[in-house]
Each structure stands twice: as C-alpha cells, then as structure tokens.
Amino acid sequence: MGVTVLVGTQWGDEGKGKITDLITGEYDVVCRYQGGANAGHTVIANGHRFGLHQVPSGVMYEGVVPVIGNGCIVDPQILVEELDMLAREGIPTDLLKISGNAHLVMPYHKDLDGANERRLGKNLIGTTRRGVGPTYADKASRLGLRVQDLQDEKVFREKLETALAEKNPILELVYGLPTYTVDQITELYRPYAKRLQPYIVESSRYLNDAIDAGKSVLFEGAQATMLDIDHGTYPFVTSSNCTAGGAITGSGVGPVAIDRVLGIAKAYLTRVGSGPFLTELPQGDPIGEMLCEVGHEYGVTTGRKRRCGWYDAVVVNYAARVNGLTDLAITKLDVLGCLDEIKICVAYEADGVRYETVPEHQSIFYRAKPVYMTVPGWKCDISGCRSFFELPREAKDYIDLIEQLSGVRVSLVAVGPDRDETIDRHWR
Ligand code: IMP
C-alpha cells in the first residue's frame, strides 16, 4: 500500500474513523502526525464501545505499529488512562511508539483553554477544552515541555519552572485561577513518566527506517482541512496543520515518500464549535434534524450536537488543492436515503461575484451565500450495495457530480457504519 496520508476535507467528523478502520489492517505502521486528545475515534472491542483520543487507532489491529508523531501533543493522563483501558480489554499496546519531540499538555494548558473560552464570551472558538491551543502556543513560544523531558526529571523541573514563571501570574492575575508549584506537577507527572518510558522513540528515524525497509505507512490526520491553522477558517480552527503537509513536518518523513493522499468527505456537511458554515441548515430545520439523528451527529470527544448542512463542493475542491488529494472517500451516503431531493453547493456568491473556490478574504467568506444545484434523491436504503453499479442511478449521479466538482476520483463510498458497508471503486 506504500505511504498514504488520510485527511479530513471538511470541518472534521467526516467518518475518518470508519475509513481508517477499513484500510488500517493493510498497513504496517499507522502514525498520527498532529493534534492531541481533541480527536476522538470510537472503537468496539469485546462488545464494549469506547473512544480513543490519544492512542492511534492502529492499536486495534494485530501487528500494526501505532506511532504518535512529533507533531502531536500528548496529554499523559489521558494517554495512560487509555493504555490502562486497552490493557483491561486485553488489547496489546507494546508496539506503540511515541515521539520524544511531541509536546506535553500540562495541567495549566487545560485551565487556560477553558479560561480563554470564557474570556471570549460569545466570540468563543468552541474548543474541546483539552488544552490544545495553549500547548501549541507554548511550543511556538519555545516554552513547552516535550515527551523526552519526562525522561530527565532535572530538565523537566527546570523547564517547568521557566514555564510556571509565566503561567502562574496569568492564571492568578488575569483569570483568578489557582496556581501550580513545580513539585506539584512533577509529582503528578512522575508516574506518567515511568509508565510512558518504554514507548518513547526517535519516531522520524523509526518511520524512515520502516519506509526504507519497504513497510507501508498510513499517516492518520485528525480534525480536518477547514480546521487547519493555516488553511482553515481562522481563528475558528484548531492549532495544528491537519492538512497533508502536516504529515511531513509532524513525522519527519520527506514529501517524496508519500504515494497517495486520501481525502475523506461526508456526503453532507457538519461542524462543531463556532465559525462560518455557509451551507448550514437553520436550527430546527427538519432536514438538518434528520441528518443529525440518522447520521448520529454528536461529538465523540465532547458529546456536542453537530451543526448540519448540505455538501459544499467549494470546500472539498479547496481541500483537493491544499492537500494534493489523489483519492476521495465519500462517507455516510446512506444517510441521504430518505430525501426527495438533495442540494449541493457548487459556488458562492458575494457582492455580485461568483466564487468557485474558498474566497481568500474572511469577510467575503462570511457574507457569501451558497449557490445550490438541486438533484433528485434515491429514496431507498442503499446499505446493502457493495458495488458502484448496484447503487440507484440518482446516487451514482450524486457521486459523479462530487467527482466532477472536486476534480478527484471517488475511490471509496461508505453506505453504512460497518466496515463491510463500503464500496471500493478504485482504492485497492
Ligand atoms: P481545539 O482543537 O480543541 O482547540 O478546538 C478548536 C476547534 O476545532 C473547535 O471548533 C473544535 O470544535 C474543533 N475540533 C477539534 N477537534 C475536533 C474533531 O476531532 N472533530 C471536529 N472538530 C474538532
């Protein structure tokens, strides 16, 4: 399978987990390259359903090596809890590798994430409050602690002291929150350091050696293109590069190693948190409610109800460009099965100008209106279809239209939540 990057093309929750689950077993190594415990992936083991946030989903597949790359951030408390949970379920985790260069989420990052959101009031980002923004901010400010610092308590304490000299006054004087001592956090993190020690590696070297040895690698993106800090709807984004370029910097593997970039797009559109969403259906709209209920559109990490709307081809076309997509997987096509007709946004219009790509200026993006094409629905259950030719004509036309508007071939189509409820057109 070579080296593949898997990315979300919309605002996250495209069903990346389902596609990852479908293809992971074909890879030797699965590496997460950005984000932290803000991502959520539901897995089912021994009849139990649970969410994984830090451990890459590759852990669920025997023989697959899960890697947490240097571009990720690690909340050791959540990671250790997940490792304990996997151990209780009898799922081995001994192959896991964690980059020593990944940054650590500290207790004050979580406090500051919540405090920032409260300060923003109605302008809040709607973060997952997992400390993501403050951790990446400290990484950029060179005030962060890294996973490798867990291996040397002296260095850990020194760096922590420097960080607390800035954090404590902010916590206390700006937000009126409790402060921390070096001893307090060192005590808290010491057991995590001991527990995580066996997993810490130089992951760039590990990955490059694996590729040189002919192993296949799947880079698993979290969040999505429109939540990317550079290419998304800033400031309503996460704090890392979710796009395919992030797989390079977030892993230490060179760009020519990448063979394919698979974009995941939901057959309609959802978003959690704040920020523009041009094709959003208004609260209470019966079609929006239907998409939410039939599509189970509630967040894995926060349980929040997702905002729902029509498929936006402008966004996916943009994602094709900024990620260099070679293939698309369309998910949840079955959810549209009860609609008489389906709208698809083919362009935007603002101030009399038509935009077929995401307008560069945020103000235009905010006031633009979607231009819709209306196509007939198929009005039937398609979850039993296993080949493209079995799909009703209207569903095939819908996929063809998506392909035409994105300029990327649709290689996979998901028609239900189970692994086998998928149509493979060109992937394998
Ligand atoms: P943060 O990543 O927690 O800082 O949140 C920033 C924005 O990204 C918010 O709008 C979140 O709702 C969104 N976000 C973060 N992680 C995910 C995800 O896994 N799926 C969808 N949205 C996410």
PDB file of N, CA, C and O and ligand atoms in Angstrom, residues 11-13 38-40 113 125-129 132-133 223 227 237-238 272-274 304, ligand 1:
ATOM      1  N   TRP A  11     -14.884  19.985   8.044  1.00  0.00           N
ATOM      2  CA  TRP A  11     -14.597  20.527   9.382  1.00  0.00           C
ATOM      3  C   TRP A  11     -14.457  19.411  10.424  1.00  0.00           C
ATOM      4  O   TRP A  11     -14.778  19.605  11.588  1.00  0.00           O
ATOM      5  N   GLY A  12     -14.002  18.257  10.009  1.00  0.00           N
ATOM      6  CA  GLY A  12     -13.845  17.142  10.942  1.00  0.00           C
ATOM      7  C   GLY A  12     -15.090  16.282  10.993  1.00  0.00           C
ATOM      8  O   GLY A  12     -16.132  16.634  10.413  1.00  0.00           O
ATOM      9  N   ASP A  13     -14.955  15.119  11.638  1.00  0.00           N
ATOM     10  CA  ASP A  13     -16.074  14.194  11.806  1.00  0.00           C
ATOM     11  C   ASP A  13     -16.633  13.723  10.471  1.00  0.00           C
ATOM     12  O   ASP A  13     -17.833  13.502  10.332  1.00  0.00           O
ATOM     13  N   ASN A  38      -8.021  16.156  21.447  1.00  0.00           N
ATOM     14  CA  ASN A  38      -9.219  16.779  20.862  1.00  0.00           C
ATOM     15  C   ASN A  38      -9.871  15.863  19.836  1.00  0.00           C
ATOM     16  O   ASN A  38     -11.039  15.999  19.520  1.00  0.00           O
ATOM     17  N   ALA A  39      -9.093  14.919  19.279  1.00  0.00           N
ATOM     18  CA  ALA A  39      -9.650  13.977  18.312  1.00  0.00           C
ATOM     19  C   ALA A  39     -10.366  12.853  19.048  1.00  0.00           C
ATOM     20  O   ALA A  39     -10.051  12.566  20.198  1.00  0.00           O
ATOM     21  N   GLY A  40     -11.302  12.248  18.392  1.00  0.00           N
ATOM     22  CA  GLY A  40     -11.993  11.122  19.023  1.00  0.00           C
ATOM     23  C   GLY A  40     -12.291  10.059  17.995  1.00  0.00           C
ATOM     24  O   GLY A  40     -12.672  10.363  16.871  1.00  0.00           O
ATOM     25  N   ASP A 113      -7.144  26.944  28.447  1.00  0.00           N
ATOM     26  CA  ASP A 113      -8.064  26.726  27.329  1.00  0.00           C
ATOM     27  C   ASP A 113      -9.486  27.124  27.757  1.00  0.00           C
ATOM     28  O   ASP A 113     -10.172  27.906  27.089  1.00  0.00           O
ATOM     29  N   ILE A 125     -14.292  30.135  20.538  1.00  0.00           N
ATOM     30  CA  ILE A 125     -13.937  29.248  19.425  1.00  0.00           C
ATOM     31  C   ILE A 125     -14.780  27.977  19.473  1.00  0.00           C
ATOM     32  O   ILE A 125     -15.067  27.365  18.451  1.00  0.00           O
ATOM     33  N   GLY A 126     -15.175  27.610  20.699  1.00  0.00           N
ATOM     34  CA  GLY A 126     -15.868  26.326  20.841  1.00  0.00           C
ATOM     35  C   GLY A 126     -14.878  25.188  20.861  1.00  0.00           C
ATOM     36  O   GLY A 126     -15.088  24.155  20.228  1.00  0.00           O
ATOM     37  N   THR A 127     -13.766  25.368  21.569  1.00  0.00           N
ATOM     38  CA  THR A 127     -12.720  24.327  21.586  1.00  0.00           C
ATOM     39  C   THR A 127     -13.199  23.113  22.384  1.00  0.00           C
ATOM     40  O   THR A 127     -14.216  23.169  23.088  1.00  0.00           O
ATOM     41  N   THR A 128     -12.412  22.059  22.312  1.00  0.00           N
ATOM     42  CA  THR A 128     -12.727  20.850  23.082  1.00  0.00           C
ATOM     43  C   THR A 128     -12.249  20.987  24.537  1.00  0.00           C
ATOM     44  O   THR A 128     -12.447  20.084  25.337  1.00  0.00           O
ATOM     45  N   ARG A 129     -11.599  22.095  24.841  1.00  0.00           N
ATOM     46  CA  ARG A 129     -11.080  22.390  26.193  1.00  0.00           C
ATOM     47  C   ARG A 129     -10.097  21.325  26.673  1.00  0.00           C
ATOM     48  O   ARG A 129     -10.022  21.018  27.860  1.00  0.00           O
ATOM     49  N   VAL A 132      -5.463  22.262  23.872  1.00  0.00           N
ATOM     50  CA  VAL A 132      -4.744  22.162  22.592  1.00  0.00           C
ATOM     51  C   VAL A 132      -4.088  23.490  22.193  1.00  0.00           C
ATOM     52  O   VAL A 132      -2.879  23.538  21.936  1.00  0.00           O
ATOM     53  N   GLY A 133      -4.889  24.564  22.142  1.00  0.00           N
ATOM     54  CA  GLY A 133      -4.344  25.862  21.714  1.00  0.00           C
ATOM     55  C   GLY A 133      -3.188  26.314  22.599  1.00  0.00           C
ATOM     56  O   GLY A 133      -2.089  26.615  22.107  1.00  0.00           O
ATOM     57  N   GLN A 223      -8.851  15.995  13.079  1.00  0.00           N
ATOM     58  CA  GLN A 223      -9.562  17.216  12.672  1.00  0.00           C
ATOM     59  C   GLN A 223      -9.604  17.264  11.131  1.00  0.00           C
ATOM     60  O   GLN A 223      -9.751  16.220  10.534  1.00  0.00           O
ATOM     61  N   LEU A 227     -10.169  23.077   9.510  1.00  0.00           N
ATOM     62  CA  LEU A 227      -9.763  23.377  10.887  1.00  0.00           C
ATOM     63  C   LEU A 227      -8.249  23.546  10.981  1.00  0.00           C
ATOM     64  O   LEU A 227      -7.697  23.711  12.065  1.00  0.00           O
ATOM     65  N   VAL A 237     -10.417  27.499  14.206  1.00  0.00           N
ATOM     66  CA  VAL A 237      -9.639  26.354  13.732  1.00  0.00           C
ATOM     67  C   VAL A 237      -8.996  25.691  14.944  1.00  0.00           C
ATOM     68  O   VAL A 237      -9.055  26.224  16.049  1.00  0.00           O
ATOM     69  N   THR A 238      -8.341  24.571  14.717  1.00  0.00           N
ATOM     70  CA  THR A 238      -7.512  24.011  15.775  1.00  0.00           C
ATOM     71  C   THR A 238      -6.113  24.608  15.623  1.00  0.00           C
ATOM     72  O   THR A 238      -5.895  25.465  14.747  1.00  0.00           O
ATOM     73  N   VAL A 272     -18.633  21.235  14.390  1.00  0.00           N
ATOM     74  CA  VAL A 272     -18.847  21.539  15.820  1.00  0.00           C
ATOM     75  C   VAL A 272     -18.040  22.783  16.151  1.00  0.00           C
ATOM     76  O   VAL A 272     -17.052  23.074  15.495  1.00  0.00           O
ATOM     77  N   GLY A 273     -18.449  23.489  17.160  1.00  0.00           N
ATOM     78  CA  GLY A 273     -17.752  24.718  17.514  1.00  0.00           C
ATOM     79  C   GLY A 273     -18.234  25.860  16.629  1.00  0.00           C
ATOM     80  O   GLY A 273     -19.116  25.696  15.781  1.00  0.00           O
ATOM     81  N   SER A 274     -17.601  27.026  16.832  1.00  0.00           N
ATOM     82  CA  SER A 274     -18.055  28.227  16.132  1.00  0.00           C
ATOM     83  C   SER A 274     -17.401  28.343  14.772  1.00  0.00           C
ATOM     84  O   SER A 274     -16.552  27.537  14.413  1.00  0.00           O
ATOM     85  N   ARG A 304     -21.069  17.038  21.998  1.00  0.00           N
ATOM     86  CA  ARG A 304     -21.850  18.163  21.472  1.00  0.00           C
ATOM     87  C   ARG A 304     -22.604  17.768  20.203  1.00  0.00           C
ATOM     88  O   ARG A 304     -22.100  17.008  19.378  1.00  0.00           O
TER      89      ARG A 304
HETATM   90  P1  IMP B   1      -9.424  22.643  19.782  1.00  0.00           P
HETATM   91  O1  IMP B   1      -8.777  21.758  18.768  1.00  0.00           O
HETATM   92  O2  IMP B   1      -9.911  21.900  20.993  1.00  0.00           O
HETATM   93  O3  IMP B   1      -8.582  23.829  20.128  1.00  0.00           O
HETATM   94  O4  IMP B   1     -10.763  23.261  19.106  1.00  0.00           O
HETATM   95  C1  IMP B   1     -10.679  24.165  18.008  1.00  0.00           C
HETATM   96  C2  IMP B   1     -11.805  23.896  17.008  1.00  0.00           C
HETATM   97  O5  IMP B   1     -11.601  22.641  16.378  1.00  0.00           O
HETATM   98  C3  IMP B   1     -13.195  23.843  17.635  1.00  0.00           C
HETATM   99  O6  IMP B   1     -14.142  24.360  16.722  1.00  0.00           O
HETATM  100  C4  IMP B   1     -13.430  22.351  17.815  1.00  0.00           C
HETATM  101  O7  IMP B   1     -14.799  22.024  17.845  1.00  0.00           O
HETATM  102  C5  IMP B   1     -12.746  21.827  16.566  1.00  0.00           C
HETATM  103  N1  IMP B   1     -12.291  20.445  16.712  1.00  0.00           N
HETATM  104  C6  IMP B   1     -11.227  19.987  17.412  1.00  0.00           C
HETATM  105  N2  IMP B   1     -11.121  18.655  17.302  1.00  0.00           N
HETATM  106  C7  IMP B   1     -12.115  18.258  16.502  1.00  0.00           C
HETATM  107  C8  IMP B   1     -12.509  16.971  15.980  1.00  0.00           C
HETATM  108  O8  IMP B   1     -11.894  15.928  16.229  1.00  0.00           O
HETATM  109  N3  IMP B   1     -13.610  16.988  15.174  1.00  0.00           N
HETATM  110  C9  IMP B   1     -14.274  18.126  14.847  1.00  0.00           C
HETATM  111  N4  IMP B   1     -13.943  19.319  15.305  1.00  0.00           N
HETATM  112  C10 IMP B   1     -12.877  19.383  16.124  1.00  0.00           C
END
